[in-house]
Coordinates of C-alpha atoms (C1' of nucleotides) in Angstrom, one line a residue:
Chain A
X12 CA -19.0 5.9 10.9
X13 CA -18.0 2.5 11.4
X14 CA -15.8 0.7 9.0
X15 CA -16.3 0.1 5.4
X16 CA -14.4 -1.9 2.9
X17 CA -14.5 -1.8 -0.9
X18 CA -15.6 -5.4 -1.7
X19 CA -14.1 -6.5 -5.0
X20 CA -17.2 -9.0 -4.8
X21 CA -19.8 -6.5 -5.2
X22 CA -17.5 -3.4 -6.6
X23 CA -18.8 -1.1 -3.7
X24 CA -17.8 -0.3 -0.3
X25 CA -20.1 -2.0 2.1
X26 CA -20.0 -1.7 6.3
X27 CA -18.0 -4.7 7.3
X28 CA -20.0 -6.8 9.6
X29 CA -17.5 -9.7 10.4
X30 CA -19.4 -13.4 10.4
X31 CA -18.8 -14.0 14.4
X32 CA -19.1 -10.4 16.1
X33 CA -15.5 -9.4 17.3
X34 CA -13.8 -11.4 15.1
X35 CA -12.4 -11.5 11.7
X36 CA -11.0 -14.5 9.9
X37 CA -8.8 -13.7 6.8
X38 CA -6.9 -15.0 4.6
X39 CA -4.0 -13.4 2.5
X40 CA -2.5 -14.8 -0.8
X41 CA 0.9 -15.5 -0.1
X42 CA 3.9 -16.1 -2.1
X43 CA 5.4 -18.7 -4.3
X44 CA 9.0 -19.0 -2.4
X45 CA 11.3 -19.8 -5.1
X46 CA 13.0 -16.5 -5.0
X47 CA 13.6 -13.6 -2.7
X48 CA 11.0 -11.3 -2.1
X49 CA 10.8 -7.6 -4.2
X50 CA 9.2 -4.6 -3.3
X51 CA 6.3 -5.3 -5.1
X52 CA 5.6 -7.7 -2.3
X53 CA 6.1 -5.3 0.4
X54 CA 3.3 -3.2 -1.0
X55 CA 0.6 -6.0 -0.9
X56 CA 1.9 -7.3 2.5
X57 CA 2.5 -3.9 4.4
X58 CA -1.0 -2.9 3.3
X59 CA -2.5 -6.2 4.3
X60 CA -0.3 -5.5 7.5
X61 CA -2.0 -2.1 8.2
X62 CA -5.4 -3.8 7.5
X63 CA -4.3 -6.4 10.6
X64 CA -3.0 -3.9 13.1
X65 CA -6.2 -1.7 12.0
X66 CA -8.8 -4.5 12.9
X67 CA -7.0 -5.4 16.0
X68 CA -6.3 -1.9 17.5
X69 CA -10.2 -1.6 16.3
X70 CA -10.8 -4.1 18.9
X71 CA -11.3 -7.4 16.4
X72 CA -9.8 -10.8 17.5
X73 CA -8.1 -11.6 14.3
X74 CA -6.9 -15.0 13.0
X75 CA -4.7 -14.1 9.9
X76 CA -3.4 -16.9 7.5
X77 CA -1.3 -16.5 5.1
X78 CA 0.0 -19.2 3.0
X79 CA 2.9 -20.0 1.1
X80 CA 2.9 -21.9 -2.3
X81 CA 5.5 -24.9 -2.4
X82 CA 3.9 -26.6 -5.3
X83 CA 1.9 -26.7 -7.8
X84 CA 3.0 -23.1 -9.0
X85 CA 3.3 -24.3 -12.9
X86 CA 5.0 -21.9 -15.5
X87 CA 3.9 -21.7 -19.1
X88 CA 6.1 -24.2 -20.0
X89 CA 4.3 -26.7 -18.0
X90 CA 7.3 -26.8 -15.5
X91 CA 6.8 -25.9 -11.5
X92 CA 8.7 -22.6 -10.3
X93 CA 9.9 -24.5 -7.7
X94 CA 11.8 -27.7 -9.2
X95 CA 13.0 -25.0 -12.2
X96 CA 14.7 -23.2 -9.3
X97 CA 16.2 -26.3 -8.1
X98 CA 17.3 -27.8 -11.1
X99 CA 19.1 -24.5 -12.1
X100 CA 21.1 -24.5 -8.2
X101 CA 21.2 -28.5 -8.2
X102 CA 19.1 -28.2 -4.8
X103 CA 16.4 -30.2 -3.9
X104 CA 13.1 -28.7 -4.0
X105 CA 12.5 -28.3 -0.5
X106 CA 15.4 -26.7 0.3
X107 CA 15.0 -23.8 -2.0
X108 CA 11.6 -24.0 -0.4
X109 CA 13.2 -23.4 3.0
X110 CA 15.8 -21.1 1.7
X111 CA 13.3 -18.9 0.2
X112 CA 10.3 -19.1 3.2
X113 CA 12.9 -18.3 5.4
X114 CA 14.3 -15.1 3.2
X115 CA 10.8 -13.8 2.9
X116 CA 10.0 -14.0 6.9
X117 CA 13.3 -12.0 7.5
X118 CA 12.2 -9.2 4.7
X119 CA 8.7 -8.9 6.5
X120 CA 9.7 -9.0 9.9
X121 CA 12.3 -6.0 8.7
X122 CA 9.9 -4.4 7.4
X123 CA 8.1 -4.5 10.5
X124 CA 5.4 -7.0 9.1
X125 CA 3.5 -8.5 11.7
X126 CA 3.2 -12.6 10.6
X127 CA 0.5 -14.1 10.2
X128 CA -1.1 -16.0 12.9
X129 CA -0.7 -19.1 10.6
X130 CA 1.4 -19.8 7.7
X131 CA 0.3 -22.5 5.8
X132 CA 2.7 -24.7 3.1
X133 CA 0.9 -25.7 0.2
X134 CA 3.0 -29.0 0.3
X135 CA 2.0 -29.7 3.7
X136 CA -1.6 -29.9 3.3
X137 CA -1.5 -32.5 0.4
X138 CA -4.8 -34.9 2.5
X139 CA -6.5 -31.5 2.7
X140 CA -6.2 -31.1 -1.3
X141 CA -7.5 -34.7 -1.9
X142 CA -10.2 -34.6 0.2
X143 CA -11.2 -31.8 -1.4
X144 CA -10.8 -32.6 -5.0
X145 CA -12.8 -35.5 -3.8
X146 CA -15.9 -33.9 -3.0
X147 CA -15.7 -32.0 -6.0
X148 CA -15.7 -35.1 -8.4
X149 CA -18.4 -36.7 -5.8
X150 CA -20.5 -33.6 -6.6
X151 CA -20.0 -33.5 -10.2
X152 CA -18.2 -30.4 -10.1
X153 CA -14.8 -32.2 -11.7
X154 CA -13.9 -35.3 -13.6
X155 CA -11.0 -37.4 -14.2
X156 CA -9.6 -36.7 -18.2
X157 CA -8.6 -39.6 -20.3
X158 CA -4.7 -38.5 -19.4
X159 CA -5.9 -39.2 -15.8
X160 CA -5.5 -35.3 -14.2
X161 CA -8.4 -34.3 -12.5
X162 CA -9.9 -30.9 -13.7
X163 CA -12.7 -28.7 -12.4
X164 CA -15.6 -28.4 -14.8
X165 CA -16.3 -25.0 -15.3
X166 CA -18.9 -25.7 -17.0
X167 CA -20.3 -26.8 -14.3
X168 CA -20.5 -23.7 -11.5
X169 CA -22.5 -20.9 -14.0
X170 CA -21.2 -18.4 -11.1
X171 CA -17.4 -19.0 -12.2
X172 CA -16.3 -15.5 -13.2
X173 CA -18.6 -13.5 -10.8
X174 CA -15.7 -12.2 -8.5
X175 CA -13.2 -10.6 -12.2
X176 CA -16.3 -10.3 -14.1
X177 CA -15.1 -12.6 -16.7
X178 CA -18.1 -14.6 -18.5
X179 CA -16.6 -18.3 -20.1
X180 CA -18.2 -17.3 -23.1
X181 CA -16.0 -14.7 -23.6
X182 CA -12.8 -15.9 -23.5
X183 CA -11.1 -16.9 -26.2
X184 CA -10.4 -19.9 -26.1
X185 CA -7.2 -21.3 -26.2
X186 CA -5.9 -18.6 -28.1
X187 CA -2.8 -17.7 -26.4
X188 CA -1.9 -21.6 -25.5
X189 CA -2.5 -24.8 -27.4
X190 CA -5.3 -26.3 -25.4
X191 CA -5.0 -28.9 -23.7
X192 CA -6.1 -31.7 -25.1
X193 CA -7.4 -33.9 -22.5
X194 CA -9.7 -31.1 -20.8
X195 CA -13.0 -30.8 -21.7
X196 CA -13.1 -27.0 -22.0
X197 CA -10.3 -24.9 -22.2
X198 CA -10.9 -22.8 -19.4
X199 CA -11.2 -25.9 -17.2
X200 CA -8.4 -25.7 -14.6
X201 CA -6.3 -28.5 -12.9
X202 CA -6.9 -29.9 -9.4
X203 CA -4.9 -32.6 -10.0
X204 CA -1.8 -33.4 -12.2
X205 CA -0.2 -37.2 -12.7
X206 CA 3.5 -36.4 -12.3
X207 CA 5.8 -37.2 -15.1
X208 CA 9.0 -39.3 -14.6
X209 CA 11.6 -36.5 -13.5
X210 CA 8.3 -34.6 -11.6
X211 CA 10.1 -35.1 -8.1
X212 CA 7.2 -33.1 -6.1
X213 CA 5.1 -36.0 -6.6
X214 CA 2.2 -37.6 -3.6
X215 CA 0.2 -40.8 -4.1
X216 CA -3.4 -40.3 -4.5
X217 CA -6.5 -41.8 -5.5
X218 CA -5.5 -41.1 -9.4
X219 CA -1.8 -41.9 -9.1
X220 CA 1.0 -40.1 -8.3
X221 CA 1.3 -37.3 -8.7
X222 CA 0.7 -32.9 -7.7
X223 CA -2.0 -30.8 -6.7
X224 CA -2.8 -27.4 -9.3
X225 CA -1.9 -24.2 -7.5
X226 CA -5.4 -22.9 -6.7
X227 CA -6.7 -25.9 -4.8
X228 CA -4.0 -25.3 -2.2
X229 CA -5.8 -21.9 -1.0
X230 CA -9.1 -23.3 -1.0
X231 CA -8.2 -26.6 1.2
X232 CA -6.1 -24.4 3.8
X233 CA -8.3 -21.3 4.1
X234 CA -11.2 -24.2 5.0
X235 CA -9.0 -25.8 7.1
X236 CA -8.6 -23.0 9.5
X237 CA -10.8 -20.7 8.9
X238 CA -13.8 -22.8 8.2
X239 CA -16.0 -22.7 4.6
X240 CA -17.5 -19.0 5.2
X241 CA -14.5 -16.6 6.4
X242 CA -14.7 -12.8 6.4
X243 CA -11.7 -11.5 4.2
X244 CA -10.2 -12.8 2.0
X245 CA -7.0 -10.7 0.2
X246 CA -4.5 -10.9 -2.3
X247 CA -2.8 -8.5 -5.2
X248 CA -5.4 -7.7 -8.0
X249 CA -2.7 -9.4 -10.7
X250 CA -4.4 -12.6 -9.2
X251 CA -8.1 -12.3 -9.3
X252 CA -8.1 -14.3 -12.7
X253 CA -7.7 -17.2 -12.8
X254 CA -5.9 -17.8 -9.1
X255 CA -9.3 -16.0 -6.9
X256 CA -11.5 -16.7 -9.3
X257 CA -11.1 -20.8 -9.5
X258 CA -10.5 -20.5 -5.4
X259 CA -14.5 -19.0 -4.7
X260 CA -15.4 -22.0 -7.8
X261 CA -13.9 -24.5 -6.6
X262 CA -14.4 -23.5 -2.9
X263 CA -18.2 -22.9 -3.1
X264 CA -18.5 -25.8 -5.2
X265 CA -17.4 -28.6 -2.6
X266 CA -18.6 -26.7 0.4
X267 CA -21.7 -25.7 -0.8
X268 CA -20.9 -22.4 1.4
X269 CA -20.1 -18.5 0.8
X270 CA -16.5 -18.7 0.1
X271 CA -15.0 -15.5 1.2
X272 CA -17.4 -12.4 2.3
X273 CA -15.2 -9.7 1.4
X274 CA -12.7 -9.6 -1.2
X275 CA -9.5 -7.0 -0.8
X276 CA -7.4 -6.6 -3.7
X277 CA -4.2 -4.4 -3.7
X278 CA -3.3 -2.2 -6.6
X279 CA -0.1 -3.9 -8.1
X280 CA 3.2 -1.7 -8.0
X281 CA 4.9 -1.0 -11.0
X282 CA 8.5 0.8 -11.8
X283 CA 9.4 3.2 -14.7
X284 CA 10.9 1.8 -17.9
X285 CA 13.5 2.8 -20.2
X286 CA 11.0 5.8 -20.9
X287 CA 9.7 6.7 -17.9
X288 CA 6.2 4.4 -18.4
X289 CA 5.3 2.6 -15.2
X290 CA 5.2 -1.0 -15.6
X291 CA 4.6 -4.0 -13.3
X292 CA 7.4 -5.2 -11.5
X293 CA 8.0 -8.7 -11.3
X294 CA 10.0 -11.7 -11.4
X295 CA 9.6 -13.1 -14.6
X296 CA 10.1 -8.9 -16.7
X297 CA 13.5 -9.2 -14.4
X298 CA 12.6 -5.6 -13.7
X299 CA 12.7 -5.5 -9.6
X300 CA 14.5 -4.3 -6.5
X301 CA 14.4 -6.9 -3.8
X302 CA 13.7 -6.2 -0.5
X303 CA 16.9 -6.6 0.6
X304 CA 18.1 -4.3 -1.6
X305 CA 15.9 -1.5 -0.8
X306 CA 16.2 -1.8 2.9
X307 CA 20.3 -1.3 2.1
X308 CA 19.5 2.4 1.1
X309 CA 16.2 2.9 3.1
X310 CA 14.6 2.8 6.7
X311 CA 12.1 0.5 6.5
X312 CA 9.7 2.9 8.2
X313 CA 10.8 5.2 5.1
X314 CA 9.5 2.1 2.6
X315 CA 6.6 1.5 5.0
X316 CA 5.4 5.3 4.5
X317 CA 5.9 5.7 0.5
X318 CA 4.0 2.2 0.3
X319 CA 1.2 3.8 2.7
X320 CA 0.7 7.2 1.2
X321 CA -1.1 5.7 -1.7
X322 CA -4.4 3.5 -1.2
X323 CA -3.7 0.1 -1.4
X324 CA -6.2 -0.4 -3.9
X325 CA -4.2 1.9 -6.4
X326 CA -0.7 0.9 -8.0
X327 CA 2.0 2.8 -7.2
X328 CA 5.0 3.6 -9.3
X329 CA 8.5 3.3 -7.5
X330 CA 10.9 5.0 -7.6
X331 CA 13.8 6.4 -5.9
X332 CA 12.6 10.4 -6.0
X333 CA 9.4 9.1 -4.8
X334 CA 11.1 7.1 -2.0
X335 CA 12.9 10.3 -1.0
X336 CA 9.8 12.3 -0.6
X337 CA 9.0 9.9 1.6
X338 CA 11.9 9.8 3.3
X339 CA 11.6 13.9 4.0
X340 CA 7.8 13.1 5.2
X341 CA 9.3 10.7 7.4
X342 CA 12.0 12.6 8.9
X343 CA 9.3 15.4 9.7
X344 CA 7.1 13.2 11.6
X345 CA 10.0 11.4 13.4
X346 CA 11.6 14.5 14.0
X347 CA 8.3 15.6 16.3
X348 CA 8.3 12.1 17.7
X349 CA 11.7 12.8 18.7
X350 CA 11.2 16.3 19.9
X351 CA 8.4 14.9 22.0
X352 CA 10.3 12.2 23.8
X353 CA 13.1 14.7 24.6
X354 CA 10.4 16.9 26.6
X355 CA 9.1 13.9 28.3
X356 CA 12.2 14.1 30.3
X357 CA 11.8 17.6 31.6
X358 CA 8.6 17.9 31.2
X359 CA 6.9 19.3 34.7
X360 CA 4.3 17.5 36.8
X361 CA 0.5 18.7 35.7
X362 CA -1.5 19.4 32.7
X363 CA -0.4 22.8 31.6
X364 CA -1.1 22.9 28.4
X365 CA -4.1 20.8 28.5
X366 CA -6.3 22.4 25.9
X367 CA -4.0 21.0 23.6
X368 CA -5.8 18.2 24.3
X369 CA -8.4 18.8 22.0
X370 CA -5.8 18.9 19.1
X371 CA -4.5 15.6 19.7
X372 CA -8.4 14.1 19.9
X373 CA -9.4 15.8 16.8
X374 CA -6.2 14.2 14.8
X375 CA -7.2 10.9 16.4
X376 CA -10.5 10.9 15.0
X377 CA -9.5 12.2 11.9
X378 CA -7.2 9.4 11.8
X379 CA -9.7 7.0 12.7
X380 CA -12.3 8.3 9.9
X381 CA -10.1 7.6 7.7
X382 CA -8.8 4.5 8.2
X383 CA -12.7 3.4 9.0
X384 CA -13.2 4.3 5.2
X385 CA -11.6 1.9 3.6
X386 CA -8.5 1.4 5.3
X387 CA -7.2 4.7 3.7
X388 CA -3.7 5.4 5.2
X389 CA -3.2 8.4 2.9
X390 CA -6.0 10.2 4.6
X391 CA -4.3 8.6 7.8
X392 CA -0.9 10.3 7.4
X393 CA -2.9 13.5 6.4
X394 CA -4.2 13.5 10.2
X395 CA -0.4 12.9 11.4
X396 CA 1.2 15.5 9.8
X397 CA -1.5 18.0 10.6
X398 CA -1.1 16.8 14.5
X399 CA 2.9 16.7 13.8
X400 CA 2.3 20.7 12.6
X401 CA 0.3 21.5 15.8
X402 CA 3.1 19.9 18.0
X403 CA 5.9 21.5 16.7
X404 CA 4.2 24.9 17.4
X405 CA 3.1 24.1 20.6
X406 CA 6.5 22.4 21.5
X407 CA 8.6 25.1 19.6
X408 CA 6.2 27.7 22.0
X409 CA 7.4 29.1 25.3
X410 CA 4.1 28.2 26.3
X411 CA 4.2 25.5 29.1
X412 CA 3.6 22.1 28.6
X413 CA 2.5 19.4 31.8
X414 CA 3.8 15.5 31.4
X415 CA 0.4 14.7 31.2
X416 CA 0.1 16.4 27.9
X417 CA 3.3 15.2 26.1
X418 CA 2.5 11.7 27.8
X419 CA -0.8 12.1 25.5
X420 CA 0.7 13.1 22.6
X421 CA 3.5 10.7 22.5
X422 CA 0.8 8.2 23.1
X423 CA -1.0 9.0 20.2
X424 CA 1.9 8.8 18.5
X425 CA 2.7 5.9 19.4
X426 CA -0.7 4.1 18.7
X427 CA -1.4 5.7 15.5
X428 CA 2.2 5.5 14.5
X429 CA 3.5 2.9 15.1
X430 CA 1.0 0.3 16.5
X431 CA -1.1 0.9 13.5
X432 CA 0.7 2.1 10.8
X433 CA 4.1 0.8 11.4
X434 CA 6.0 4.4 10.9
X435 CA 7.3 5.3 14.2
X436 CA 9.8 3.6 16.5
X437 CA 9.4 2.0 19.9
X438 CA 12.5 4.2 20.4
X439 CA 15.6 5.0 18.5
X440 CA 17.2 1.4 17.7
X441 CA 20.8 3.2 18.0
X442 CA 19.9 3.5 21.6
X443 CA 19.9 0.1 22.3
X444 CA 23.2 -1.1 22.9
X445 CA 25.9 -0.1 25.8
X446 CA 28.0 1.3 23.1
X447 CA 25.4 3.4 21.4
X448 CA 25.0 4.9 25.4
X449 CA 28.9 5.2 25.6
X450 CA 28.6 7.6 22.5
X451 CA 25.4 9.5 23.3
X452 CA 27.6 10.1 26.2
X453 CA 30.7 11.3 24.3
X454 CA 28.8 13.3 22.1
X455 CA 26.9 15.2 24.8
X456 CA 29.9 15.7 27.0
X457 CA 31.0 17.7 23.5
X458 CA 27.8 19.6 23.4
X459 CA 28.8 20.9 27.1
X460 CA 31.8 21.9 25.8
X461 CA 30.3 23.8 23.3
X462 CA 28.1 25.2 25.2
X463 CA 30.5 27.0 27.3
X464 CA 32.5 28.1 24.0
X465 CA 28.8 29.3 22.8
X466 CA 28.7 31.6 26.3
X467 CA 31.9 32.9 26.1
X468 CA 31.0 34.3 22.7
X469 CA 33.7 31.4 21.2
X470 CA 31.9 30.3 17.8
X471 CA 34.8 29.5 15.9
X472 CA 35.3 26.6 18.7
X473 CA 31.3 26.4 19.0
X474 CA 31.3 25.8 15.0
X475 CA 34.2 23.7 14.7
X476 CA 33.0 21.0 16.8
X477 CA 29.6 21.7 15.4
X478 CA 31.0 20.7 11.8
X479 CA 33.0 18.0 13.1
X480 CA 30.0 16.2 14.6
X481 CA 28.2 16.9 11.1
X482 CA 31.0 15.1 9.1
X483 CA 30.5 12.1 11.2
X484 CA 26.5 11.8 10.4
X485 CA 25.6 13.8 13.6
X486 CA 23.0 16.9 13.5
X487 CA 22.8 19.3 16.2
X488 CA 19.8 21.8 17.0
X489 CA 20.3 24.8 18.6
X490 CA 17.1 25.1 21.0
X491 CA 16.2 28.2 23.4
X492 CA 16.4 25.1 26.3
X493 CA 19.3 23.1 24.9
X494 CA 21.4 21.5 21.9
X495 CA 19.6 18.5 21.0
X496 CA 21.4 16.3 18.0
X497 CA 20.3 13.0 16.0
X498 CA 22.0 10.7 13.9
X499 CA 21.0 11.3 10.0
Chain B
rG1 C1' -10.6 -8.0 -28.9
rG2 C1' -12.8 -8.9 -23.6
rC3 C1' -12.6 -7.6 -18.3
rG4 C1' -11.0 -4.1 -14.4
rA5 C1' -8.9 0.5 -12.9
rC6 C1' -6.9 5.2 -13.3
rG7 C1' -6.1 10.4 -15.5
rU8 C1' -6.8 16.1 -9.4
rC9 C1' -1.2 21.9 -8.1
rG10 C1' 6.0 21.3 -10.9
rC11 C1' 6.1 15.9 -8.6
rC12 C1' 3.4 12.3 -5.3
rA13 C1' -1.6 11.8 -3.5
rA14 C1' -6.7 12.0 -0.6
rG15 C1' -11.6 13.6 -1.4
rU16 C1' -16.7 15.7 -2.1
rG17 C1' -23.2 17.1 -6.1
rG18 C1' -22.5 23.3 -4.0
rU19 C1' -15.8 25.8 -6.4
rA20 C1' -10.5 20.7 -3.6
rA21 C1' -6.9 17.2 2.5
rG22 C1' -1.9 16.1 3.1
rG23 C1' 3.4 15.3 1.6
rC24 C1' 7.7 16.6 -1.6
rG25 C1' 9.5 20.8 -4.4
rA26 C1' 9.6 26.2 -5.4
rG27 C1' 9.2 31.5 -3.9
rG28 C1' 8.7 35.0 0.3
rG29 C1' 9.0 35.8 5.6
rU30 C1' 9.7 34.8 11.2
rC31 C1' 13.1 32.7 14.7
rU32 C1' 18.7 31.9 15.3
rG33 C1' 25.6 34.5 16.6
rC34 C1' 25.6 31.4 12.2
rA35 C1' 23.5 26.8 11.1
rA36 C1' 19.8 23.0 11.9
rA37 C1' 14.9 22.4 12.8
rA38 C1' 10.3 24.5 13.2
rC39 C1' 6.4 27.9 12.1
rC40 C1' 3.7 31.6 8.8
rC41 C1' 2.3 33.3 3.8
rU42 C1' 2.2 32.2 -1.6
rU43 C1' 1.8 28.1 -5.4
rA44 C1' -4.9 23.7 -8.8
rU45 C1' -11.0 24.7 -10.7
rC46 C1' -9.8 18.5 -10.9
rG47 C1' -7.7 14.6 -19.3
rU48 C1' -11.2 16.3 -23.7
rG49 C1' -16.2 16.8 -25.6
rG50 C1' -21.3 16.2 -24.6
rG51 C1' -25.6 15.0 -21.2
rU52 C1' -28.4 14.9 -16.3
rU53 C1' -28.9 18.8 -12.5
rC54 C1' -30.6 25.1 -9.8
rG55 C1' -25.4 23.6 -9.6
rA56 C1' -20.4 18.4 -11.3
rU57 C1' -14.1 17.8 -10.3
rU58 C1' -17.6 14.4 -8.0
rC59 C1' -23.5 11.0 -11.7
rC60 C1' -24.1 9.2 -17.2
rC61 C1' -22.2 8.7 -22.4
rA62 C1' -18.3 9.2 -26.0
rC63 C1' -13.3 10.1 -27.0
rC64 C1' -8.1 10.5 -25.9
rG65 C1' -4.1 8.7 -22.7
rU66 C1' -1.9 5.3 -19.0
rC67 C1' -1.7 0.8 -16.1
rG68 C1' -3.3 -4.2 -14.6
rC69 C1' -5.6 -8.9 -16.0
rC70 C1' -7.2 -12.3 -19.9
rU71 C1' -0.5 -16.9 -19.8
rC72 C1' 3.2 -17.5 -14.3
rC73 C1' 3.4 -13.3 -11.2
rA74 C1' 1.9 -9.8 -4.8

RNA sequence: GGCGACGUCGCCAAGUGGUAAGGCGAGGGUCUGCAAAACCCUUAUCGUGGGUUCGAUUCCCACCGUCGCCUCCA
């Protein structure tokens, strides 16, 4: 079965036939950087990152953008999240820009986010904006109020509403926000604002100075690089009114082109309240953990797993029990990984042990089944942990096992692991430094000496430095071939 | 009020028109000097009420509950 993806465009999963065979163009919502980045975040973008590595370990060419919103983000109070930040810190705008763009790219990359091939500032594609908004009022599809902002005329595109399912009609209008009065319709959305006096994110333009709205930004940079028809276009669901739904409007409307073929939306995450409801995280309830701060008590492989072992399209509610289940999952697949790697190095020439081969295919198609429905990770890690279950009783056997079989399986690991899902090591980061070896050296010369306390019948000695290495985070494992330890 | 989604074992969570993956937890075993780890066994009839069907957890309707969006949010 080859790949399907639910497309939020038709409600239904549909085979995904990218527009240019071999290669899929998509763009991803990014954030407003005026703050650092919380968890909630790190669901939408690890999932998008599994949908990435997916494609390309699928075989796809992909060209990923993924923008990030500099301007033109307005609050309710009609004020920009940006210049609010700086006023507050007494920055200038583009520095908390910076600060924040630069905070976000160090979460992800912890996280083990792959970046986007391109990432777009809304603030540096202003000519983009107002050619666009152009074409729209050449086509009729926008108009210039008396107050002299330029608004799209819903009115105008009868498909506006076809990706949420929202019909114009319905909405009530106006009724949680005076209207404004110089649009023509209250569901009309900005293109183009005049800036006011103390507005210091302000361009010239053919109707003044003044700002691009915040949806026109995604629609002049996905065209830009990705051309009017691209294949996926994703983003968290909390956004699909008004944010996507003005983008395919407004999109379709100049280009007179199929905006984005398939929509992916991610379920949003939310966190228990004072009574244990789930509610949405984010910035403005004051109710999330930051990266940052999650990473301080978790691996991110650990926050990479409890984000994947829902589907992305469902929310998620975290939590720190749930975080620890994960954390157990984790440690049960790593520890294979690990038990794996130690076997590699004594592992004898040959492929005894080949039918085991078999296991690790079946797994890796299992995996790949999957995945190829929908991009469902849950049903991914299923296939690990029943491969992690065979390896441990194959491994824990006295059965003998050629290099070319735990090359295979360690590959597989590898590849579904951590190429694709981002859950298991290169190798073990402690490893990595001279004085990491000095210590792995230390402690083994202590297992020796345990060892002979162990054959002389000494425990007391054996369990004394056993404990000792416990108290200082280090776990041995008694094996028929050998004391093997890790660092918890 | 409108739109969207969800309600599956104690918890988390896949999934299918023909009686339900996986993880965590719990109980019982095996292995081990002890431990650690691992492995084995046990642990669900799928929110409620109707309907369609030979047969529904899976399709339809209603109801109840929860979440998201409709205003900035990934």
């Amino acid at each position: 079965m080859a790949l399907q993806i639910y497309n939020v465009l038709h409600r239904e999963k549909e085979p995904f036939v990218p527009l240019h065979e071999g290669r899929v163009n998509m763009y991803v919502c990014g954030p407003t950087v005026y703050d650092h980045a919380h968890v909630g975040h790190a669901k939408t973008y690890v999932a998008f990152d599994v949908v990435v590595r997916y494609l390309r370990y699928s075989g796809y060419d992909v060209l990923y953008v993924q923008n990030l919103t500099d301007v033109g983000h307005i609050l309710d109070s009609g004020e920009d999240r940006i210049l609010k930040k700086a006023r507050q810190t007494q920055s200038l705008p583009m520095q908390i820009a910076e600060t924040y763009a630069r905070s976000y790219f160090a979460d992800m990359d912890a996280l083990g986010v792959v970046r986007p091939d391109i990432s777009p500032r809304a603030s540096g594609h202003i000519p983009e904006q107002i050619e666009m908004i152009e074409t729209l009022l050449a086509k009729g599809h926008a108009y210039i109020s008396d107050d002299g902002n330029v608004y799209f005329d819903v009115r105008s595109w009868p498909e506006y509403g076809k990706l949420s399912n929202r019909r114009v009609e319905e909405q009530e209008a106006g009724s949680r926000e005076s209207v404004r009065e110089d649009k023509r319709n209250p569901e009309d959305f900005a293109l183009w604002k005049l800036a006011e006096p103390e507005h210091i994110l302000r361009w010239d333009s053919p109707w003044g100075v003044g700002y691009p709205g915040w949806h026109i930004e995604c629609s002049a940079m996905s065209r830009k690089y990705l051309g009017d028809t691209f294949d996926i276009h994703g983003g968290g669901v909390d956004n699909i009114f008004p944010h996507n739904e003005c983008e395919v409007a407004q999109s379709e409307a100049a280009n007179e082109a199929t905006f984005a073929r398939y929509w992916m939306l991610v379920g949003s995450l939310t966190v228990p309240d004072e009574f244990g409801v789930p509610v949405k995280m984010s910035k403005s309830l004051g109710n999330f953990y930051t990266i940052k701060d999650a990473l301080k008590l978790h691996r991110p492989e650990v926050l990479r797993l409890f984000i994947l072992s829902g589907h992305y399209r469902n929310p998620i509610v975290f939590s720190e029990d749930a975080l620890d289940a994960a954390r157990k999952g984790w440690d049960r697949i790593y520890g294979a990984v690990r038990l794996v790697r130690t076997k590699l190095q004594s592992a004898p020439e040959g492929d005894a042990g080949g039918a085991f081969r078999d296991v690790v295919d079946k797994a890796k198609q299992q995996f790949i089944a999957a995945m190829d429905d929908d991009f469902n990770a849950p049903g991914g890690l299923a296939a690990l942990y029943d491969l992690t279950r065979e390896v441990n009783t194959l491994l824990n056997s006295s059965e003998t096992v050629g290099r070319g079989v735990v090359e295979a399986i360690d590959q597989t690991y590898r590849e579904l692991g951590g190429t694709v899902l981002g859950i298991v090591p290169e190798e073990e980061a402690a490893m990595a430094s001279t004085s990491a070896e000095r210590e792995a050296g230390l402690i083994q010369l202590l297992l020796d000496l345990r060892a002979d306390a162990r054959a002389q019948k000494d425990f007391a000695r054996a369990d004394q430095i056993r404990q000792q290495l416990t108290g200082l985070g280090v776990t041995l494992e008694d094996r028929p071939d050998g004391t093997i330890w890790r660092v918890d």
